[in-house]
PDB file of C-alpha atoms in Angstrom:
ATOM      1  CA  MET A   9       2.074 -33.566 -11.938  1.00 38.00           C
ATOM      2  CA  THR A  10       2.882 -29.897 -12.449  1.00 41.00           C
ATOM      3  CA  CYS A  11       6.406 -29.031 -11.396  1.00 48.00           C
ATOM      4  CA  ILE A  12       8.335 -25.825 -11.120  1.00 49.00           C
ATOM      5  CA  GLY A  13       9.247 -24.502 -14.523  1.00 46.00           C
ATOM      6  CA  ASP A  14       6.137 -25.695 -16.360  1.00 46.00           C
ATOM      7  CA  GLU A  15       4.712 -23.006 -18.621  1.00 48.00           C
ATOM      8  CA  ASP A  16       1.111 -23.379 -17.478  1.00 72.00           C
ATOM      9  CA  MET A  17       1.631 -23.489 -13.730  1.00 85.00           C
ATOM     10  CA  PRO A  18      -1.307 -23.083 -11.391  1.00 94.00           C
ATOM     11  CA  VAL A  19      -1.560 -19.957  -9.258  1.00 97.00           C
ATOM     12  CA  ASP A  20       0.084 -20.578  -5.902  1.00 98.00           C
ATOM     13  CA  VAL A  21      -2.202 -19.819  -2.965  1.00 97.00           C
ATOM     14  CA  THR A  22      -0.876 -19.321   0.542  1.00 96.00           C
ATOM     15  CA  PHE A  23      -2.413 -18.066   3.756  1.00 91.00           C
ATOM     16  CA  ASP A  24       0.858 -16.649   5.102  1.00 89.00           C
ATOM     17  CA  ASP A  25       2.321 -13.270   4.063  1.00 89.00           C
ATOM     18  CA  THR A  26       5.863 -14.288   5.010  1.00 92.00           C
ATOM     19  CA  PHE A  27       5.733 -17.488   2.974  1.00 96.00           C
ATOM     20  CA  SER A  28       4.220 -15.612   0.051  1.00 95.00           C
ATOM     21  CA  GLY A  29       7.232 -13.275   0.042  1.00 95.00           C
ATOM     22  CA  LEU A  30       9.570 -16.254   0.269  1.00 96.00           C
ATOM     23  CA  LEU A  31       7.878 -17.936  -2.716  1.00 97.00           C
ATOM     24  CA  ARG A  32       8.203 -14.739  -4.768  1.00 97.00           C
ATOM     25  CA  TYR A  33      11.902 -14.599  -3.938  1.00 97.00           C
ATOM     26  CA  TYR A  34      12.309 -18.341  -4.662  1.00 97.00           C
ATOM     27  CA  TYR A  35      10.743 -18.031  -8.105  1.00 97.00           C
ATOM     28  CA  ARG A  36      12.838 -14.948  -8.922  1.00 96.00           C
ATOM     29  CA  LYS A  37      15.996 -16.884  -8.007  1.00 96.00           C
ATOM     30  CA  LYS A  38      14.881 -19.695 -10.321  1.00 95.00           C
ATOM     31  CA  HIS A  39      13.928 -17.219 -13.092  1.00 95.00           C
ATOM     32  CA  VAL A  40      10.339 -18.470 -13.068  1.00 95.00           C
ATOM     33  CA  LYS A  41       7.379 -16.172 -13.662  1.00 94.00           C
ATOM     34  CA  GLN A  42       4.679 -17.229 -11.274  1.00 95.00           C
ATOM     35  CA  ARG A  43       1.483 -15.771  -9.864  1.00 95.00           C
ATOM     36  CA  ILE A  44       0.996 -16.005  -6.108  1.00 97.00           C
ATOM     37  CA  LEU A  45      -2.216 -15.190  -4.288  1.00 96.00           C
ATOM     38  CA  THR A  46      -1.906 -14.461  -0.586  1.00 92.00           C
ATOM     39  CA  LEU A  47      -4.986 -14.851   1.591  1.00 90.00           C
ATOM     40  CA  PRO A  48      -3.836 -13.839   5.099  1.00 81.00           C
ATOM     41  CA  LEU A  49      -7.299 -14.330   6.553  1.00 73.00           C
ATOM     42  CA  SER A  50      -6.244 -15.538  10.022  1.00 66.00           C
ATOM     43  CA  LEU A  51      -9.047 -18.057   9.895  1.00 65.00           C
ATOM     44  CA  ASP A  52      -7.706 -19.811  12.960  1.00 58.00           C
ATOM     45  CA  PHE A  53      -9.668 -17.167  14.919  1.00 59.00           C
ATOM     46  CA  GLY A  54     -13.398 -16.613  14.703  1.00 59.00           C
ATOM     47  CA  ASN A  55     -16.138 -18.131  12.581  1.00 60.00           C
ATOM     48  CA  ILE A  56     -14.989 -19.273   9.136  1.00 58.00           C
ATOM     49  CA  LYS A  57     -18.471 -20.356   8.023  1.00 62.00           C
ATOM     50  CA  THR A  58     -19.916 -16.850   8.070  1.00 58.00           C
ATOM     51  CA  ALA A  59     -21.417 -15.358   4.922  1.00 58.00           C
ATOM     52  CA  ASN A  60     -19.313 -12.194   5.070  1.00 65.00           C
ATOM     53  CA  ILE A  61     -15.684 -13.157   5.625  1.00 65.00           C
ATOM     54  CA  VAL A  62     -14.463  -9.556   5.242  1.00 61.00           C
ATOM     55  CA  ARG A  63     -16.743  -8.295   8.019  1.00 63.00           C
ATOM     56  CA  THR A  64     -15.633 -11.014  10.465  1.00 63.00           C
ATOM     57  CA  ARG A  65     -11.976 -10.414   9.614  1.00 59.00           C
ATOM     58  CA  ALA A  66     -12.439  -6.663  10.122  1.00 61.00           C
ATOM     59  CA  SER A  67     -13.950  -7.252  13.572  1.00 62.00           C
ATOM     60  CA  PHE A  68     -11.153  -9.615  14.485  1.00 59.00           C
ATOM     61  CA  LEU A  69      -8.405  -7.280  13.228  1.00 60.00           C
ATOM     62  CA  GLU A  70      -9.908  -4.260  14.984  1.00 60.00           C
ATOM     63  CA  GLU A  71      -9.900  -6.169  18.265  1.00 61.00           C
ATOM     64  CA  LEU A  72      -6.350  -7.391  17.646  1.00 56.00           C
ATOM     65  CA  SER A  73      -5.071  -3.915  16.771  1.00 57.00           C
ATOM     66  CA  ARG A  74      -6.229  -2.311  20.028  1.00 64.00           C
ATOM     67  CA  ASN A  75      -2.866  -3.097  21.606  1.00 63.00           C
ATOM     68  CA  THR A  76      -0.757  -2.711  18.463  1.00 61.00           C
ATOM     69  CA  HIS A  77       0.707   0.608  17.378  1.00 60.00           C
ATOM     70  CA  GLY A  78       1.412   1.350  13.730  1.00 60.00           C
ATOM     71  CA  TYR A  79      -0.964  -1.322  12.421  1.00 57.00           C
ATOM     72  CA  SER A  80      -3.572  -0.193   9.915  1.00 66.00           C
ATOM     73  CA  VAL A  81      -6.737  -2.272  10.014  1.00 68.00           C
ATOM     74  CA  LYS A  82      -8.056  -0.358   6.975  1.00 78.00           C
ATOM     75  CA  GLU A  83      -4.992  -1.279   4.899  1.00 80.00           C
ATOM     76  CA  GLU A  84      -5.157  -4.927   5.992  1.00 75.00           C
ATOM     77  CA  ILE A  85      -8.877  -5.175   5.228  1.00 77.00           C
ATOM     78  CA  GLN A  86      -8.348  -3.522   1.831  1.00 82.00           C
ATOM     79  CA  LYS A  87      -5.623  -6.072   1.064  1.00 85.00           C
ATOM     80  CA  ILE A  88      -7.999  -8.886   2.032  1.00 82.00           C
ATOM     81  CA  ARG A  89     -10.778  -7.402  -0.133  1.00 86.00           C
ATOM     82  CA  ASP A  90      -8.411  -6.988  -3.092  1.00 90.00           C
ATOM     83  CA  ASN A  91      -7.081 -10.522  -2.796  1.00 89.00           C
ATOM     84  CA  LEU A  92     -10.558 -12.030  -2.410  1.00 90.00           C
ATOM     85  CA  SER A  93     -11.707 -10.081  -5.478  1.00 92.00           C
ATOM     86  CA  PHE A  94      -8.691 -11.347  -7.403  1.00 95.00           C
ATOM     87  CA  LEU A  95      -9.528 -14.893  -6.258  1.00 96.00           C
ATOM     88  CA  GLU A  96     -13.023 -14.495  -7.726  1.00 95.00           C
ATOM     89  CA  VAL A  97     -11.578 -13.222 -11.040  1.00 96.00           C
ATOM     90  CA  LEU A  98      -9.227 -16.212 -11.158  1.00 96.00           C
ATOM     91  CA  ILE A  99     -12.051 -18.643 -10.393  1.00 96.00           C
ATOM     92  CA  GLU A 100     -14.277 -17.141 -13.100  1.00 96.00           C
ATOM     93  CA  SER A 101     -11.457 -17.342 -15.647  1.00 95.00           C
ATOM     94  CA  GLY A 102     -10.984 -21.069 -14.967  1.00 95.00           C
ATOM     95  CA  THR A 103      -7.523 -20.676 -13.444  1.00 96.00           C
ATOM     96  CA  SER A 104      -6.016 -23.695 -11.733  1.00 96.00           C
ATOM     97  CA  PHE A 105      -4.710 -23.402  -8.180  1.00 97.00           C
ATOM     98  CA  ARG A 106      -1.924 -24.935  -6.116  1.00 97.00           C
ATOM     99  CA  ILE A 107      -2.677 -24.501  -2.402  1.00 97.00           C
ATOM    100  CA  TRP A 108       0.204 -24.551   0.078  1.00 97.00           C
ATOM    101  CA  TRP A 109      -0.751 -25.544   3.616  1.00 96.00           C
ATOM    102  CA  THR A 110       0.416 -27.184   6.845  1.00 94.00           C
ATOM    103  CA  ASN A 111      -1.319 -28.609   9.869  1.00 91.00           C
ATOM    104  CA  LYS A 112      -0.909 -25.229  11.609  1.00 90.00           C
ATOM    105  CA  ALA A 113      -4.319 -23.743  12.424  1.00 85.00           C
ATOM    106  CA  ALA A 114      -4.234 -20.678  10.107  1.00 86.00           C
ATOM    107  CA  ASP A 115      -3.082 -22.763   7.119  1.00 91.00           C
ATOM    108  CA  TYR A 116      -5.436 -25.654   7.801  1.00 91.00           C
ATOM    109  CA  CYS A 117      -8.482 -23.413   8.352  1.00 85.00           C
ATOM    110  CA  GLY A 118      -7.575 -21.410   5.249  1.00 89.00           C
ATOM    111  CA  PHE A 119      -7.232 -24.621   3.254  1.00 93.00           C
ATOM    112  CA  ILE A 120     -10.643 -25.876   4.440  1.00 89.00           C
ATOM    113  CA  TRP A 121     -12.248 -22.489   3.715  1.00 88.00           C
ATOM    114  CA  LEU A 122     -10.771 -22.321   0.197  1.00 93.00           C
ATOM    115  CA  CYS A 123     -11.726 -25.934  -0.584  1.00 92.00           C
ATOM    116  CA  ASP A 124     -15.270 -25.111   0.493  1.00 88.00           C
ATOM    117  CA  ARG A 125     -15.230 -22.070  -1.817  1.00 89.00           C
ATOM    118  CA  LEU A 126     -13.888 -24.115  -4.745  1.00 94.00           C
ATOM    119  CA  LYS A 127     -16.114 -27.185  -4.356  1.00 92.00           C
ATOM    120  CA  THR A 128     -18.814 -25.826  -6.667  1.00 92.00           C
ATOM    121  CA  VAL A 129     -16.530 -24.762  -9.523  1.00 94.00           C
ATOM    122  CA  GLU A 130     -14.587 -26.651 -12.171  1.00 92.00           C
ATOM    123  CA  ASN A 131     -11.152 -25.121 -11.534  1.00 95.00           C
ATOM    124  CA  GLU A 132      -8.356 -27.649 -11.188  1.00 95.00           C
ATOM    125  CA  VAL A 133      -6.964 -27.685  -7.669  1.00 96.00           C
ATOM    126  CA  GLU A 134      -3.670 -29.141  -6.525  1.00 96.00           C
ATOM    127  CA  GLN A 135      -2.183 -29.029  -3.074  1.00 96.00           C
ATOM    128  CA  ILE A 136       1.153 -29.152  -1.370  1.00 97.00           C
ATOM    129  CA  LYS A 137       0.721 -30.177   2.251  1.00 96.00           C
ATOM    130  CA  VAL A 138       3.988 -29.304   3.912  1.00 96.00           C
ATOM    131  CA  PRO A 139       4.874 -31.297   7.008  1.00 93.00           C
ATOM    132  CA  THR A 140       6.339 -29.433   9.941  1.00 90.00           C
ATOM    133  CA  LEU A 141       8.804 -32.199  10.785  1.00 91.00           C
ATOM    134  CA  PHE A 142      11.496 -33.255   8.292  1.00 89.00           C
ATOM    135  CA  PRO A 143      14.063 -36.054   8.501  1.00 88.00           C
ATOM    136  CA  ARG A 144      17.492 -34.869   7.388  1.00 85.00           C
ATOM    137  CA  GLU A 145      20.274 -36.854   5.747  1.00 83.00           C
ATOM    138  CA  ASN A 146      22.407 -36.649   8.903  1.00 87.00           C
ATOM    139  CA  GLN A 147      19.781 -38.691  10.818  1.00 87.00           C
ATOM    140  CA  THR A 148      18.343 -35.648  12.635  1.00 90.00           C
ATOM    141  CA  LEU A 149      14.895 -34.103  12.478  1.00 91.00           C
ATOM    142  CA  LEU A 150      14.149 -30.496  11.634  1.00 89.00           C
ATOM    143  CA  GLU A 151      10.952 -29.126  13.136  1.00 90.00           C
ATOM    144  CA  ILE A 152       9.420 -26.058  11.529  1.00 88.00           C
ATOM    145  CA  ASN A 153       7.336 -24.652  14.407  1.00 84.00           C
ATOM    146  CA  GLU A 154       6.386 -21.510  12.489  1.00 85.00           C
ATOM    147  CA  GLY A 155       4.704 -23.449   9.690  1.00 86.00           C
ATOM    148  CA  LEU A 156       5.326 -22.191   6.172  1.00 92.00           C
ATOM    149  CA  SER A 157       6.870 -18.942   7.394  1.00 90.00           C
ATOM    150  CA  GLY A 158       9.677 -21.016   8.940  1.00 91.00           C
ATOM    151  CA  LEU A 159      10.845 -22.288   5.553  1.00 94.00           C
ATOM    152  CA  SER A 160      13.668 -20.962   3.402  1.00 94.00           C
ATOM    153  CA  CYS A 161      14.437 -21.290  -0.300  1.00 95.00           C
ATOM    154  CA  ASP A 162      17.078 -23.909   0.520  1.00 94.00           C
ATOM    155  CA  LEU A 163      14.575 -25.955   2.518  1.00 93.00           C
ATOM    156  CA  ILE A 164      12.050 -25.872  -0.349  1.00 95.00           C
ATOM    157  CA  ASP A 165      14.683 -27.565  -2.495  1.00 95.00           C
ATOM    158  CA  GLU A 166      16.213 -29.774   0.226  1.00 92.00           C
ATOM    159  CA  PHE A 167      12.843 -31.257   1.132  1.00 92.00           C
ATOM    160  CA  LYS A 168      11.682 -31.381  -2.514  1.00 94.00           C
ATOM    161  CA  LEU A 169       8.409 -29.713  -1.630  1.00 96.00           C
ATOM    162  CA  PHE A 170       7.224 -29.482  -5.236  1.00 96.00           C
ATOM    163  CA  GLU A 171       7.362 -33.285  -5.406  1.00 96.00           C
ATOM    164  CA  ARG A 172       4.711 -33.342  -2.650  1.00 96.00           C
ATOM    165  CA  GLN A 173       2.219 -31.709  -4.990  1.00 95.00           C
ATOM    166  CA  GLN A 174      -0.877 -33.795  -5.619  1.00 94.00           C
ATOM    167  CA  LYS A 175      -4.187 -33.318  -7.310  1.00 93.00           C
ATOM    168  CA  HIS A 176      -6.912 -32.334  -4.893  1.00 82.00           C
ATOM    169  CA  PRO A 177      -9.942 -34.630  -5.090  1.00 71.00           C
ATOM    170  CA  ALA A 178     -12.946 -33.024  -6.794  1.00 58.00           C
ATOM    171  CA  GLY A 179     -15.781 -31.892  -4.609  1.00 49.00           C
ATOM    172  CA  LEU A 180     -13.771 -31.467  -1.415  1.00 52.00           C
TER     173      LEU A 180
END
């Protein structure tokens, strides 16, 4: 199992901008150099099986932005294009991946989409499925309704999330 601090760590993949920022901060605090790829594709809306994911995301974001001021669809689409291009470079170079996901729709759909993309390549894939309900030492439960964006650096350590990492079965 790959743990935090290993020299040849897989690239972390997340589908949540907020969690991506938290992971960057977490690694900086731990003095760990780590690559993180954010794919904020919002795949919980629309057709995820389409051939042109950028076009469907652009349509979705344009519709979403109609009632939002100060939101740049062009910038968001460019970020998606850049990150998808970087994903392809990483795949071609044989990079291994560690996918962070929850049972929340955007994470789960992103996870399924990425697994589908990776099923025909030889890259090593690991996953950390993060539950949204955690038992605490004081006999209470902590529910993270926001999914990964509801976590903090302390919770990553408290709930030993890196120990949840497991190899993803080939071909899935």
